[in-house]
Short mmCIF file of N, CA and C in Angstrom, two decimals:
data_model
loop_
_atom_site.label_atom_id
_atom_site.label_comp_id
_atom_site.label_asym_id
_atom_site.label_seq_id
_atom_site.Cartn_x
_atom_site.Cartn_y
_atom_site.Cartn_z
N MET A 1 129.21 -18.40 195.20
CA MET A 1 127.84 -18.09 194.84
C MET A 1 127.42 -18.97 193.66
N ASP A 2 126.24 -19.50 193.77
CA ASP A 2 125.74 -20.23 192.61
C ASP A 2 124.98 -19.27 191.70
N ARG A 3 124.54 -19.79 190.60
CA ARG A 3 123.92 -18.95 189.57
C ARG A 3 122.68 -18.21 190.08
N ALA A 4 121.85 -18.87 190.87
CA ALA A 4 120.63 -18.24 191.40
C ALA A 4 120.97 -17.09 192.34
N GLN A 5 121.98 -17.27 193.19
CA GLN A 5 122.38 -16.21 194.11
C GLN A 5 122.96 -15.02 193.34
N LYS A 6 123.71 -15.30 192.30
CA LYS A 6 124.26 -14.22 191.48
C LYS A 6 123.14 -13.44 190.81
N GLN A 7 122.15 -14.13 190.28
CA GLN A 7 121.02 -13.46 189.62
C GLN A 7 120.24 -12.61 190.62
N GLU A 8 120.08 -13.14 191.83
CA GLU A 8 119.39 -12.39 192.89
C GLU A 8 120.18 -11.13 193.26
N ALA A 9 121.51 -11.25 193.36
CA ALA A 9 122.35 -10.10 193.68
C ALA A 9 122.30 -9.05 192.57
N ILE A 10 122.27 -9.50 191.32
CA ILE A 10 122.17 -8.57 190.19
C ILE A 10 120.86 -7.82 190.23
N GLU A 11 119.76 -8.52 190.48
CA GLU A 11 118.44 -7.88 190.55
C GLU A 11 118.38 -6.89 191.72
N SER A 12 119.00 -7.26 192.83
CA SER A 12 119.04 -6.35 193.98
C SER A 12 119.81 -5.07 193.64
N LEU A 13 120.94 -5.23 192.97
CA LEU A 13 121.73 -4.06 192.56
C LEU A 13 120.97 -3.20 191.55
N LYS A 14 120.26 -3.82 190.63
CA LYS A 14 119.47 -3.05 189.67
C LYS A 14 118.45 -2.18 190.39
N GLY A 15 117.79 -2.74 191.38
CA GLY A 15 116.81 -1.97 192.15
C GLY A 15 117.45 -0.83 192.91
N GLU A 16 118.61 -1.08 193.50
CA GLU A 16 119.31 -0.03 194.25
C GLU A 16 119.81 1.07 193.33
N PHE A 17 120.31 0.70 192.15
CA PHE A 17 120.76 1.70 191.19
C PHE A 17 119.59 2.55 190.70
N ALA A 18 118.44 1.92 190.48
CA ALA A 18 117.26 2.66 189.99
C ALA A 18 116.72 3.61 191.05
N ALA A 19 116.76 3.19 192.32
CA ALA A 19 116.20 4.02 193.39
C ALA A 19 117.15 5.11 193.86
N ALA A 20 118.43 4.99 193.54
CA ALA A 20 119.42 5.94 194.04
C ALA A 20 119.41 7.22 193.21
N GLY A 21 119.52 8.35 193.91
CA GLY A 21 119.68 9.63 193.22
C GLY A 21 121.03 9.71 192.55
N ALA A 22 122.05 9.24 193.25
CA ALA A 22 123.41 9.17 192.72
C ALA A 22 124.11 8.01 193.41
N VAL A 23 125.02 7.39 192.69
CA VAL A 23 125.83 6.30 193.24
C VAL A 23 127.28 6.75 193.22
N VAL A 24 127.94 6.67 194.37
CA VAL A 24 129.34 7.05 194.48
C VAL A 24 130.17 5.77 194.56
N VAL A 25 131.11 5.62 193.65
CA VAL A 25 131.97 4.44 193.61
C VAL A 25 133.27 4.77 194.33
N THR A 26 133.65 3.91 195.29
CA THR A 26 134.81 4.17 196.12
C THR A 26 135.72 2.95 196.19
N HIS A 27 136.98 3.18 196.56
CA HIS A 27 137.92 2.11 196.89
C HIS A 27 138.16 2.16 198.39
N TYR A 28 138.14 1.00 199.01
CA TYR A 28 138.25 0.95 200.47
C TYR A 28 139.45 0.12 200.94
N MET A 29 140.44 -0.08 200.09
CA MET A 29 141.58 -0.95 200.40
C MET A 29 142.31 -0.46 201.66
N GLY A 30 142.41 -1.34 202.64
CA GLY A 30 143.17 -1.03 203.85
C GLY A 30 142.33 -0.52 205.01
N LEU A 31 141.04 -0.32 204.82
CA LEU A 31 140.19 0.13 205.93
C LEU A 31 139.95 -1.03 206.89
N THR A 32 139.95 -0.72 208.16
CA THR A 32 139.65 -1.74 209.17
C THR A 32 138.14 -1.89 209.29
N VAL A 33 137.73 -2.92 209.99
CA VAL A 33 136.30 -3.15 210.19
C VAL A 33 135.69 -1.99 210.98
N ALA A 34 136.41 -1.48 211.96
CA ALA A 34 135.90 -0.35 212.75
C ALA A 34 135.71 0.89 211.89
N GLU A 35 136.65 1.13 210.97
CA GLU A 35 136.53 2.30 210.09
C GLU A 35 135.35 2.13 209.12
N MET A 36 135.16 0.92 208.61
CA MET A 36 134.01 0.67 207.72
C MET A 36 132.70 0.84 208.49
N THR A 37 132.68 0.37 209.72
CA THR A 37 131.48 0.51 210.55
C THR A 37 131.19 1.98 210.82
N ASP A 38 132.23 2.75 211.08
CA ASP A 38 132.08 4.19 211.30
C ASP A 38 131.52 4.87 210.05
N LEU A 39 132.06 4.53 208.90
CA LEU A 39 131.59 5.10 207.64
C LEU A 39 130.13 4.72 207.39
N ARG A 40 129.79 3.46 207.60
CA ARG A 40 128.40 3.03 207.42
C ARG A 40 127.46 3.78 208.35
N GLY A 41 127.90 4.01 209.59
CA GLY A 41 127.08 4.76 210.54
C GLY A 41 126.86 6.20 210.10
N ARG A 42 127.91 6.84 209.60
CA ARG A 42 127.78 8.22 209.10
C ARG A 42 126.82 8.28 207.91
N LEU A 43 126.93 7.31 207.02
CA LEU A 43 126.03 7.29 205.87
C LEU A 43 124.59 7.03 206.30
N ARG A 44 124.41 6.13 207.24
CA ARG A 44 123.07 5.80 207.71
C ARG A 44 122.38 7.01 208.33
N GLU A 45 123.15 7.85 209.03
CA GLU A 45 122.59 9.07 209.62
C GLU A 45 122.01 10.00 208.55
N GLN A 46 122.58 9.96 207.36
CA GLN A 46 122.13 10.82 206.26
C GLN A 46 121.13 10.10 205.34
N GLY A 47 120.73 8.89 205.70
CA GLY A 47 119.78 8.15 204.88
C GLY A 47 120.43 7.44 203.70
N ALA A 48 121.75 7.24 203.76
CA ALA A 48 122.47 6.59 202.67
C ALA A 48 122.97 5.23 203.14
N GLN A 49 123.51 4.46 202.19
CA GLN A 49 124.03 3.13 202.49
C GLN A 49 125.37 2.94 201.81
N LEU A 50 126.16 2.03 202.34
CA LEU A 50 127.42 1.61 201.74
C LEU A 50 127.33 0.11 201.52
N LYS A 51 127.71 -0.30 200.32
CA LYS A 51 127.64 -1.72 200.00
C LYS A 51 128.89 -2.12 199.24
N VAL A 52 129.56 -3.16 199.71
CA VAL A 52 130.70 -3.72 198.99
C VAL A 52 130.12 -4.59 197.89
N VAL A 53 130.55 -4.35 196.66
CA VAL A 53 129.99 -5.08 195.52
C VAL A 53 131.08 -5.82 194.76
N LYS A 54 130.66 -6.87 194.12
CA LYS A 54 131.55 -7.58 193.23
C LYS A 54 131.46 -6.88 191.88
N ASN A 55 132.61 -6.56 191.30
CA ASN A 55 132.66 -5.74 190.09
C ASN A 55 131.86 -6.33 188.94
N THR A 56 132.00 -7.61 188.70
CA THR A 56 131.30 -8.22 187.56
C THR A 56 129.79 -8.17 187.76
N LEU A 57 129.33 -8.35 188.99
CA LEU A 57 127.89 -8.30 189.25
C LEU A 57 127.36 -6.88 189.07
N ALA A 58 128.13 -5.89 189.51
CA ALA A 58 127.71 -4.50 189.35
C ALA A 58 127.65 -4.13 187.87
N GLN A 59 128.63 -4.58 187.09
CA GLN A 59 128.64 -4.29 185.65
C GLN A 59 127.46 -4.97 184.95
N LYS A 60 127.13 -6.19 185.37
CA LYS A 60 125.98 -6.87 184.78
C LYS A 60 124.68 -6.19 185.19
N ALA A 61 124.61 -5.69 186.42
CA ALA A 61 123.41 -4.98 186.87
C ALA A 61 123.21 -3.70 186.08
N LEU A 62 124.31 -3.03 185.74
CA LEU A 62 124.21 -1.81 184.94
C LEU A 62 123.89 -2.14 183.49
N ASP A 63 124.29 -3.32 183.04
CA ASP A 63 123.96 -3.82 181.70
C ASP A 63 124.36 -2.83 180.61
N GLY A 64 125.52 -2.20 180.78
CA GLY A 64 126.03 -1.29 179.77
C GLY A 64 125.29 0.03 179.69
N ALA A 65 124.43 0.32 180.67
CA ALA A 65 123.62 1.54 180.62
C ALA A 65 124.46 2.80 180.71
N ILE A 66 125.61 2.74 181.37
CA ILE A 66 126.43 3.94 181.50
C ILE A 66 127.70 3.85 180.67
N GLY A 67 127.81 2.83 179.84
CA GLY A 67 128.89 2.75 178.87
C GLY A 67 130.22 2.31 179.46
N GLU A 68 131.25 2.42 178.62
CA GLU A 68 132.60 2.00 178.99
C GLU A 68 133.15 2.81 180.15
N ALA A 69 132.87 4.11 180.18
CA ALA A 69 133.38 4.96 181.26
C ALA A 69 132.83 4.50 182.60
N GLY A 70 131.58 4.10 182.62
CA GLY A 70 130.98 3.61 183.85
C GLY A 70 131.52 2.26 184.26
N ASP A 71 131.73 1.38 183.28
CA ASP A 71 132.29 0.06 183.60
C ASP A 71 133.72 0.16 184.11
N SER A 72 134.45 1.17 183.67
CA SER A 72 135.84 1.32 184.11
C SER A 72 135.94 1.75 185.58
N LEU A 73 134.85 2.24 186.16
CA LEU A 73 134.85 2.59 187.58
C LEU A 73 135.00 1.36 188.46
N PHE A 74 134.54 0.24 187.97
CA PHE A 74 134.50 -0.98 188.78
C PHE A 74 135.76 -1.82 188.57
N LYS A 75 136.86 -1.35 189.11
CA LYS A 75 138.15 -2.04 189.10
C LYS A 75 138.69 -2.02 190.52
N GLY A 76 139.17 -3.14 191.00
CA GLY A 76 139.74 -3.20 192.34
C GLY A 76 138.67 -3.41 193.39
N PRO A 77 139.02 -3.19 194.68
CA PRO A 77 138.06 -3.39 195.77
C PRO A 77 137.08 -2.22 195.83
N VAL A 78 135.87 -2.46 195.36
CA VAL A 78 134.89 -1.38 195.19
C VAL A 78 133.76 -1.49 196.21
N ALA A 79 133.40 -0.34 196.76
CA ALA A 79 132.21 -0.20 197.58
C ALA A 79 131.41 0.96 196.99
N ILE A 80 130.10 0.82 196.99
CA ILE A 80 129.26 1.90 196.46
C ILE A 80 128.48 2.53 197.61
N ALA A 81 128.38 3.83 197.56
CA ALA A 81 127.57 4.59 198.51
C ALA A 81 126.41 5.17 197.70
N PHE A 82 125.19 5.01 198.21
CA PHE A 82 124.04 5.48 197.47
C PHE A 82 122.92 5.88 198.42
N ALA A 83 122.06 6.77 197.93
CA ALA A 83 120.91 7.25 198.69
C ALA A 83 119.89 7.79 197.71
N PRO A 84 118.63 7.88 198.13
CA PRO A 84 117.63 8.50 197.25
C PRO A 84 117.95 9.97 196.95
N ASP A 85 118.53 10.66 197.93
CA ASP A 85 118.96 12.04 197.76
C ASP A 85 120.33 12.02 197.06
N PRO A 86 120.49 12.69 195.92
CA PRO A 86 121.76 12.61 195.19
C PRO A 86 122.95 13.19 195.93
N VAL A 87 122.73 14.06 196.90
CA VAL A 87 123.84 14.78 197.52
C VAL A 87 124.37 14.09 198.77
N SER A 88 123.53 13.45 199.55
CA SER A 88 123.94 12.97 200.87
C SER A 88 125.05 11.93 200.82
N ALA A 89 124.97 10.95 199.94
CA ALA A 89 126.02 9.93 199.87
C ALA A 89 127.34 10.54 199.40
N ALA A 90 127.27 11.43 198.43
CA ALA A 90 128.48 12.08 197.93
C ALA A 90 129.12 12.94 199.01
N LYS A 91 128.30 13.64 199.78
CA LYS A 91 128.80 14.51 200.84
C LYS A 91 129.56 13.72 201.91
N VAL A 92 128.96 12.63 202.38
CA VAL A 92 129.59 11.84 203.44
C VAL A 92 130.84 11.13 202.90
N ALA A 93 130.76 10.57 201.70
CA ALA A 93 131.89 9.83 201.13
C ALA A 93 133.10 10.74 200.89
N THR A 94 132.87 11.93 200.34
CA THR A 94 134.00 12.83 200.09
C THR A 94 134.60 13.34 201.40
N GLN A 95 133.77 13.60 202.39
CA GLN A 95 134.28 14.05 203.68
C GLN A 95 135.10 12.95 204.34
N TYR A 96 134.62 11.71 204.25
CA TYR A 96 135.36 10.60 204.84
C TYR A 96 136.67 10.36 204.10
N ALA A 97 136.67 10.56 202.78
CA ALA A 97 137.90 10.40 201.99
C ALA A 97 138.93 11.45 202.38
N LYS A 98 138.48 12.66 202.73
CA LYS A 98 139.41 13.70 203.18
C LYS A 98 140.03 13.33 204.53
N ASP A 99 139.21 12.70 205.40
CA ASP A 99 139.68 12.35 206.74
C ASP A 99 140.53 11.09 206.76
N ASN A 100 140.34 10.18 205.80
CA ASN A 100 141.02 8.90 205.82
C ASN A 100 141.66 8.65 204.46
N ASP A 101 142.97 8.53 204.43
CA ASP A 101 143.67 8.39 203.14
C ASP A 101 143.55 6.99 202.54
N LYS A 102 143.07 6.01 203.29
CA LYS A 102 142.87 4.67 202.75
C LYS A 102 141.58 4.55 201.95
N PHE A 103 140.70 5.47 202.14
CA PHE A 103 139.39 5.47 201.47
C PHE A 103 139.42 6.53 200.38
N THR A 104 139.15 6.15 199.14
CA THR A 104 139.19 7.11 198.04
C THR A 104 137.91 7.05 197.23
N VAL A 105 137.50 8.18 196.74
CA VAL A 105 136.35 8.27 195.83
C VAL A 105 136.89 8.14 194.42
N VAL A 106 136.36 7.19 193.66
CA VAL A 106 136.81 6.95 192.30
C VAL A 106 135.96 7.74 191.31
N GLY A 107 134.67 7.78 191.54
CA GLY A 107 133.74 8.46 190.65
C GLY A 107 132.34 8.11 191.05
N GLY A 108 131.44 8.12 190.09
CA GLY A 108 130.06 7.77 190.38
C GLY A 108 129.20 7.95 189.15
N PHE A 109 127.91 7.82 189.36
CA PHE A 109 126.98 8.07 188.27
C PHE A 109 125.62 8.47 188.82
N MET A 110 124.95 9.31 188.03
CA MET A 110 123.58 9.75 188.30
C MET A 110 122.76 9.38 187.07
N GLY A 111 121.89 8.41 187.22
CA GLY A 111 121.12 7.96 186.06
C GLY A 111 122.07 7.40 185.01
N GLN A 112 122.10 8.03 183.83
CA GLN A 112 122.96 7.58 182.74
C GLN A 112 124.27 8.36 182.67
N GLN A 113 124.42 9.38 183.50
CA GLN A 113 125.59 10.25 183.43
C GLN A 113 126.69 9.77 184.37
N VAL A 114 127.87 9.56 183.83
CA VAL A 114 129.02 9.13 184.62
C VAL A 114 129.71 10.36 185.19
N LEU A 115 130.07 10.28 186.47
CA LEU A 115 130.74 11.39 187.16
C LEU A 115 132.17 10.99 187.50
N ASP A 116 133.10 11.90 187.27
CA ASP A 116 134.47 11.64 187.70
C ASP A 116 134.61 12.13 189.15
N LYS A 117 135.82 12.02 189.69
CA LYS A 117 136.04 12.38 191.09
C LYS A 117 135.73 13.85 191.34
N ALA A 118 136.11 14.73 190.42
CA ALA A 118 135.84 16.17 190.59
C ALA A 118 134.34 16.45 190.57
N SER A 119 133.61 15.73 189.74
CA SER A 119 132.15 15.93 189.67
C SER A 119 131.47 15.47 190.96
N VAL A 120 131.95 14.38 191.53
CA VAL A 120 131.40 13.90 192.80
C VAL A 120 131.68 14.92 193.90
N THR A 121 132.88 15.50 193.89
CA THR A 121 133.22 16.54 194.87
C THR A 121 132.33 17.76 194.69
N ALA A 122 132.07 18.14 193.46
CA ALA A 122 131.18 19.27 193.19
C ALA A 122 129.75 18.95 193.64
N LEU A 123 129.31 17.73 193.42
CA LEU A 123 127.99 17.30 193.87
C LEU A 123 127.89 17.36 195.38
N ALA A 124 128.97 17.00 196.06
CA ALA A 124 128.99 17.02 197.52
C ALA A 124 128.91 18.43 198.08
N SER A 125 129.33 19.42 197.31
CA SER A 125 129.31 20.80 197.80
C SER A 125 127.92 21.43 197.70
N LEU A 126 127.01 20.79 197.00
CA LEU A 126 125.64 21.32 196.88
C LEU A 126 124.89 21.13 198.20
N PRO A 127 123.91 21.97 198.48
CA PRO A 127 123.11 21.75 199.68
C PRO A 127 122.23 20.52 199.52
N SER A 128 121.96 19.85 200.64
CA SER A 128 121.14 18.65 200.59
C SER A 128 119.67 19.03 200.35
N LEU A 129 118.87 18.02 200.10
CA LEU A 129 117.45 18.24 199.83
C LEU A 129 116.75 18.86 201.03
N ASP A 130 117.10 18.41 202.23
CA ASP A 130 116.49 18.98 203.43
C ASP A 130 116.88 20.45 203.62
N GLN A 131 118.13 20.79 203.32
CA GLN A 131 118.56 22.19 203.43
C GLN A 131 117.82 23.06 202.42
N LEU A 132 117.63 22.55 201.20
CA LEU A 132 116.88 23.31 200.19
C LEU A 132 115.43 23.51 200.61
N ARG A 133 114.84 22.47 201.17
CA ARG A 133 113.45 22.59 201.66
C ARG A 133 113.35 23.65 202.75
N GLY A 134 114.34 23.66 203.66
CA GLY A 134 114.35 24.66 204.73
C GLY A 134 114.45 26.08 204.19
N LYS A 135 115.29 26.26 203.17
CA LYS A 135 115.42 27.59 202.57
C LYS A 135 114.12 28.03 201.90
N ILE A 136 113.47 27.11 201.21
CA ILE A 136 112.21 27.45 200.54
C ILE A 136 111.14 27.81 201.56
N ILE A 137 111.05 27.03 202.63
CA ILE A 137 110.06 27.34 203.67
C ILE A 137 110.36 28.68 204.30
N GLY A 138 111.65 28.97 204.53
CA GLY A 138 112.03 30.27 205.09
C GLY A 138 111.63 31.41 204.18
N LEU A 139 111.82 31.21 202.87
CA LEU A 139 111.43 32.25 201.91
C LEU A 139 109.92 32.44 201.86
N LEU A 140 109.20 31.33 202.00
CA LEU A 140 107.74 31.43 201.97
C LEU A 140 107.19 32.05 203.25
N GLN A 141 107.82 31.79 204.38
CA GLN A 141 107.33 32.31 205.65
C GLN A 141 107.66 33.78 205.84
N ALA A 142 108.75 34.25 205.28
CA ALA A 142 109.16 35.65 205.49
C ALA A 142 108.11 36.64 205.00
N PRO A 143 107.58 36.51 203.78
CA PRO A 143 106.54 37.45 203.35
C PRO A 143 105.27 37.33 204.21
N ALA A 144 104.93 36.14 204.63
CA ALA A 144 103.74 35.97 205.46
C ALA A 144 103.91 36.70 206.79
N THR A 145 105.08 36.66 207.36
CA THR A 145 105.35 37.35 208.62
C THR A 145 105.25 38.85 208.42
N LYS A 146 105.78 39.34 207.30
CA LYS A 146 105.70 40.77 207.01
C LYS A 146 104.26 41.20 206.79
N VAL A 147 103.47 40.40 206.09
CA VAL A 147 102.06 40.72 205.86
C VAL A 147 101.32 40.77 207.19
N ALA A 148 101.59 39.81 208.07
CA ALA A 148 100.92 39.81 209.38
C ALA A 148 101.30 41.05 210.17
N GLY A 149 102.57 41.46 210.11
CA GLY A 149 103.01 42.66 210.82
C GLY A 149 102.34 43.91 210.28
N VAL A 150 102.19 44.00 208.95
CA VAL A 150 101.55 45.17 208.32
C VAL A 150 100.07 45.22 208.69
N LEU A 151 99.42 44.06 208.68
CA LEU A 151 98.00 44.03 209.01
C LEU A 151 97.76 44.30 210.48
N GLN A 152 98.69 43.91 211.31
CA GLN A 152 98.53 44.07 212.74
C GLN A 152 98.83 45.51 213.18
N ALA A 153 99.66 46.23 212.48
CA ALA A 153 100.07 47.58 212.88
C ALA A 153 98.89 48.56 212.96
N PRO A 154 98.01 48.65 211.95
CA PRO A 154 96.89 49.59 212.08
C PRO A 154 95.96 49.26 213.25
N ALA A 155 95.76 47.99 213.51
CA ALA A 155 94.90 47.61 214.63
C ALA A 155 95.53 48.05 215.94
N GLY A 156 96.84 47.93 216.06
CA GLY A 156 97.54 48.37 217.27
C GLY A 156 97.45 49.88 217.44
N GLN A 157 97.59 50.62 216.31
CA GLN A 157 97.47 52.08 216.37
C GLN A 157 96.07 52.49 216.78
N LEU A 158 95.07 51.81 216.24
CA LEU A 158 93.68 52.10 216.57
C LEU A 158 93.42 51.85 218.06
N ALA A 159 93.97 50.75 218.58
CA ALA A 159 93.80 50.44 220.01
C ALA A 159 94.46 51.51 220.87
N ARG A 160 95.62 52.02 220.45
CA ARG A 160 96.29 53.07 221.23
C ARG A 160 95.48 54.37 221.20
N VAL A 161 94.85 54.68 220.08
CA VAL A 161 94.01 55.89 219.99
C VAL A 161 92.82 55.76 220.92
N PHE A 162 92.15 54.59 220.91
CA PHE A 162 91.02 54.38 221.81
C PHE A 162 91.45 54.46 223.26
N ASN A 163 92.63 53.94 223.55
CA ASN A 163 93.14 53.99 224.91
C ASN A 163 93.42 55.43 225.32
N ALA A 164 93.94 56.23 224.39
CA ALA A 164 94.22 57.64 224.70
C ALA A 164 92.92 58.40 224.98
N TYR A 165 91.89 58.16 224.17
CA TYR A 165 90.60 58.82 224.40
C TYR A 165 89.98 58.37 225.72
N ALA A 166 90.13 57.11 226.04
CA ALA A 166 89.55 56.57 227.29
C ALA A 166 90.26 57.18 228.50
N THR A 167 91.56 57.30 228.45
CA THR A 167 92.28 57.88 229.58
C THR A 167 92.03 59.39 229.66
N LYS A 168 91.79 60.05 228.50
CA LYS A 168 91.50 61.47 228.49
C LYS A 168 90.13 61.73 229.10
N ASP A 169 89.15 60.92 228.74
CA ASP A 169 87.79 61.08 229.29
C ASP A 169 87.77 60.75 230.79
N ALA A 170 88.58 59.79 231.19
CA ALA A 170 88.61 59.39 232.58
C ALA A 170 89.26 60.47 233.43
N ALA A 171 90.17 61.24 232.86
CA ALA A 171 90.87 62.26 233.63
C ALA A 171 90.06 63.49 233.70
#
Protein backbone atom coordinates (compact mmCIF):
# COMPACT_ATOMS: atom_id res chain seq x y z
CA MET A 1 0.00 0.00 0.00
CA ASP A 2 1.26 3.44 -0.76
CA ARG A 3 0.69 6.42 1.48
CA ALA A 4 -2.51 7.58 -0.29
CA GLN A 5 -4.10 4.13 -0.03
CA LYS A 6 -3.22 3.93 3.65
CA GLN A 7 -4.76 7.34 4.29
CA GLU A 8 -7.89 6.29 2.41
CA ALA A 9 -8.11 3.07 4.48
CA ILE A 10 -7.70 5.06 7.71
CA GLU A 11 -10.49 7.47 6.72
CA SER A 12 -12.72 4.53 5.79
CA LEU A 13 -12.10 2.91 9.18
CA LYS A 14 -12.81 6.19 10.99
CA GLY A 15 -16.18 6.38 9.26
CA GLU A 16 -17.01 2.77 10.09
CA PHE A 17 -16.00 3.22 13.74
CA ALA A 18 -18.13 6.38 14.01
CA ALA A 19 -21.19 4.75 12.43
CA ALA A 20 -20.94 1.51 14.42
CA GLY A 21 -22.96 1.02 17.58
CA ALA A 22 -20.27 -1.36 18.82
CA VAL A 23 -17.15 -2.86 17.29
CA VAL A 24 -16.19 -6.43 18.19
CA VAL A 25 -12.50 -7.28 17.80
CA THR A 26 -11.80 -10.92 16.94
CA HIS A 27 -8.95 -13.27 16.05
CA TYR A 28 -9.56 -15.50 13.06
CA MET A 29 -6.32 -17.53 12.89
CA GLY A 30 -6.89 -20.86 11.15
CA LEU A 31 -10.32 -20.19 9.65
CA THR A 32 -10.80 -21.41 6.10
CA VAL A 33 -12.22 -19.23 3.36
CA ALA A 34 -15.51 -21.15 3.54
CA GLU A 35 -15.77 -20.53 7.29
CA MET A 36 -15.05 -16.81 6.84
CA THR A 37 -17.66 -16.65 4.09
CA ASP A 38 -20.17 -18.38 6.36
CA LEU A 39 -19.44 -15.92 9.16
CA ARG A 40 -19.76 -12.94 6.81
CA GLY A 41 -23.10 -14.30 5.59
CA ARG A 42 -24.42 -14.68 9.14
CA LEU A 43 -23.35 -11.14 9.98
CA ARG A 44 -24.86 -9.75 6.79
CA GLU A 45 -28.23 -11.31 7.68
CA GLN A 46 -28.19 -9.24 10.89
CA GLY A 47 -27.09 -6.04 9.14
CA ALA A 48 -23.49 -6.32 10.36
CA GLN A 49 -20.15 -6.62 8.59
CA LEU A 50 -16.82 -8.34 9.14
CA LYS A 51 -13.63 -6.69 8.00
CA VAL A 52 -10.05 -7.90 8.27
CA VAL A 53 -7.98 -4.90 9.31
CA LYS A 54 -4.34 -4.08 9.55
CA ASN A 55 -3.56 -3.35 13.20
CA THR A 56 -1.52 -0.20 12.65
CA LEU A 57 -4.17 1.31 10.39
CA ALA A 58 -6.93 0.54 12.91
CA GLN A 59 -4.89 2.12 15.72
CA LYS A 60 -4.26 5.22 13.60
CA ALA A 61 -7.97 5.42 12.73
CA LEU A 62 -8.81 5.33 16.43
CA ASP A 63 -6.14 7.99 17.02
CA GLY A 64 -5.82 7.10 20.70
CA ALA A 65 -9.52 7.74 21.32
CA ILE A 66 -9.94 4.56 23.36
CA GLY A 67 -6.53 4.62 25.02
CA GLU A 68 -3.94 1.95 25.65
CA ALA A 69 -6.53 -0.71 26.52
CA GLY A 70 -8.15 -0.25 23.13
CA ASP A 71 -4.85 -0.28 21.26
CA SER A 72 -3.90 -3.54 22.98
CA LEU A 73 -6.89 -5.25 21.32
CA PHE A 74 -5.18 -4.95 17.96
CA LYS A 75 -2.49 -7.65 18.22
CA GLY A 76 -2.23 -10.61 15.87
CA PRO A 77 -4.60 -11.47 12.99
CA VAL A 78 -7.54 -9.17 13.71
CA ALA A 79 -10.96 -8.92 12.11
CA ILE A 80 -13.60 -6.48 13.32
CA ALA A 81 -17.33 -7.09 13.31
CA PHE A 82 -19.51 -3.99 13.43
CA ALA A 83 -23.06 -2.81 12.85
CA PRO A 84 -25.16 0.27 13.55
CA ASP A 85 -27.05 -1.82 16.13
CA PRO A 86 -24.68 -2.43 19.08
CA VAL A 87 -26.02 -5.92 19.79
CA SER A 88 -26.21 -7.70 16.43
CA ALA A 89 -22.48 -7.95 15.64
CA ALA A 90 -21.68 -9.05 19.19
CA LYS A 91 -24.46 -11.66 19.13
CA VAL A 92 -23.33 -13.28 15.87
CA ALA A 93 -19.60 -13.12 16.71
CA THR A 94 -19.97 -14.70 20.15
CA GLN A 95 -22.25 -17.43 18.80
CA TYR A 96 -19.79 -18.20 16.01
CA ALA A 97 -16.92 -18.27 18.54
CA LYS A 98 -18.84 -20.88 20.57
CA ASP A 99 -19.35 -23.01 17.45
CA ASN A 100 -15.80 -22.67 16.08
CA ASP A 101 -12.74 -22.87 18.32
CA LYS A 102 -10.47 -21.21 15.72
CA PHE A 103 -12.45 -17.98 15.94
CA THR A 104 -12.16 -16.04 19.21
CA VAL A 105 -13.60 -12.79 20.48
CA VAL A 106 -10.85 -10.63 21.98
CA GLY A 107 -12.91 -7.64 23.07
CA GLY A 108 -14.44 -4.56 21.55
CA PHE A 109 -15.48 -1.00 22.08
CA MET A 110 -18.60 1.16 22.10
CA GLY A 111 -17.78 4.79 21.48
CA GLN A 112 -14.99 5.58 23.95
CA GLN A 113 -15.61 2.59 26.23
CA VAL A 114 -13.40 -0.48 25.82
CA LEU A 115 -15.09 -3.85 26.34
CA ASP A 116 -13.36 -7.04 27.40
CA LYS A 117 -14.47 -10.49 26.27
CA ALA A 118 -16.96 -10.86 29.15
CA SER A 119 -18.51 -7.48 28.36
CA VAL A 120 -18.95 -8.42 24.70
CA THR A 121 -20.63 -11.67 25.81
CA ALA A 122 -22.93 -9.68 28.10
CA LEU A 123 -23.72 -7.29 25.25
CA ALA A 124 -24.58 -10.26 23.05
CA SER A 125 -27.11 -11.51 25.60
CA LEU A 126 -29.17 -8.31 25.33
CA PRO A 127 -32.18 -8.27 23.01
CA SER A 128 -31.59 -6.67 19.63
CA LEU A 129 -33.09 -3.35 18.61
CA ASP A 130 -35.76 -5.05 16.50
CA GLN A 131 -36.77 -7.30 19.42
CA LEU A 132 -37.05 -4.27 21.71
CA ARG A 133 -39.19 -2.46 19.14
CA GLY A 134 -41.46 -5.51 18.91
CA LYS A 135 -41.89 -5.61 22.68
CA ILE A 136 -42.74 -1.90 22.82
CA ILE A 137 -45.29 -2.23 20.03
CA GLY A 138 -46.80 -5.24 21.81
CA LEU A 139 -47.08 -3.24 25.02
CA LEU A 140 -48.67 -0.33 23.19
CA GLN A 141 -51.15 -2.52 21.31
CA ALA A 142 -52.31 -4.53 24.34
CA PRO A 143 -54.10 -1.62 26.09
CA ALA A 144 -55.65 -0.52 22.79
CA THR A 145 -57.07 -4.01 22.27
CA LYS A 146 -58.49 -4.02 25.78
CA VAL A 147 -60.04 -0.57 25.28
CA ALA A 148 -61.64 -1.72 22.02
CA GLY A 149 -63.04 -4.81 23.77
CA VAL A 150 -64.48 -2.71 26.62
CA LEU A 151 -66.05 -0.23 24.22
CA GLN A 152 -67.44 -2.97 22.04
CA ALA A 153 -69.02 -4.98 24.90
CA PRO A 154 -71.87 -2.55 25.75
CA ALA A 155 -72.80 -2.22 22.09
CA GLY A 156 -72.98 -6.02 21.81
CA GLN A 157 -75.16 -6.22 24.93
CA LEU A 158 -77.45 -3.51 23.57
CA ALA A 159 -77.77 -5.39 20.26
CA ARG A 160 -78.69 -8.59 22.13
CA VAL A 161 -81.37 -6.73 24.13
CA PHE A 162 -82.88 -5.30 20.92
CA ASN A 163 -82.77 -8.75 19.37
CA ALA A 164 -84.56 -10.22 22.40
CA TYR A 165 -87.32 -7.59 22.21
CA ALA A 166 -87.67 -8.11 18.46
CA THR A 167 -88.02 -11.88 18.81
CA LYS A 168 -90.44 -11.41 21.74
CA ASP A 169 -92.67 -9.05 19.73
CA ALA A 170 -92.51 -11.35 16.72
CA ALA A 171 -93.64 -14.32 18.79
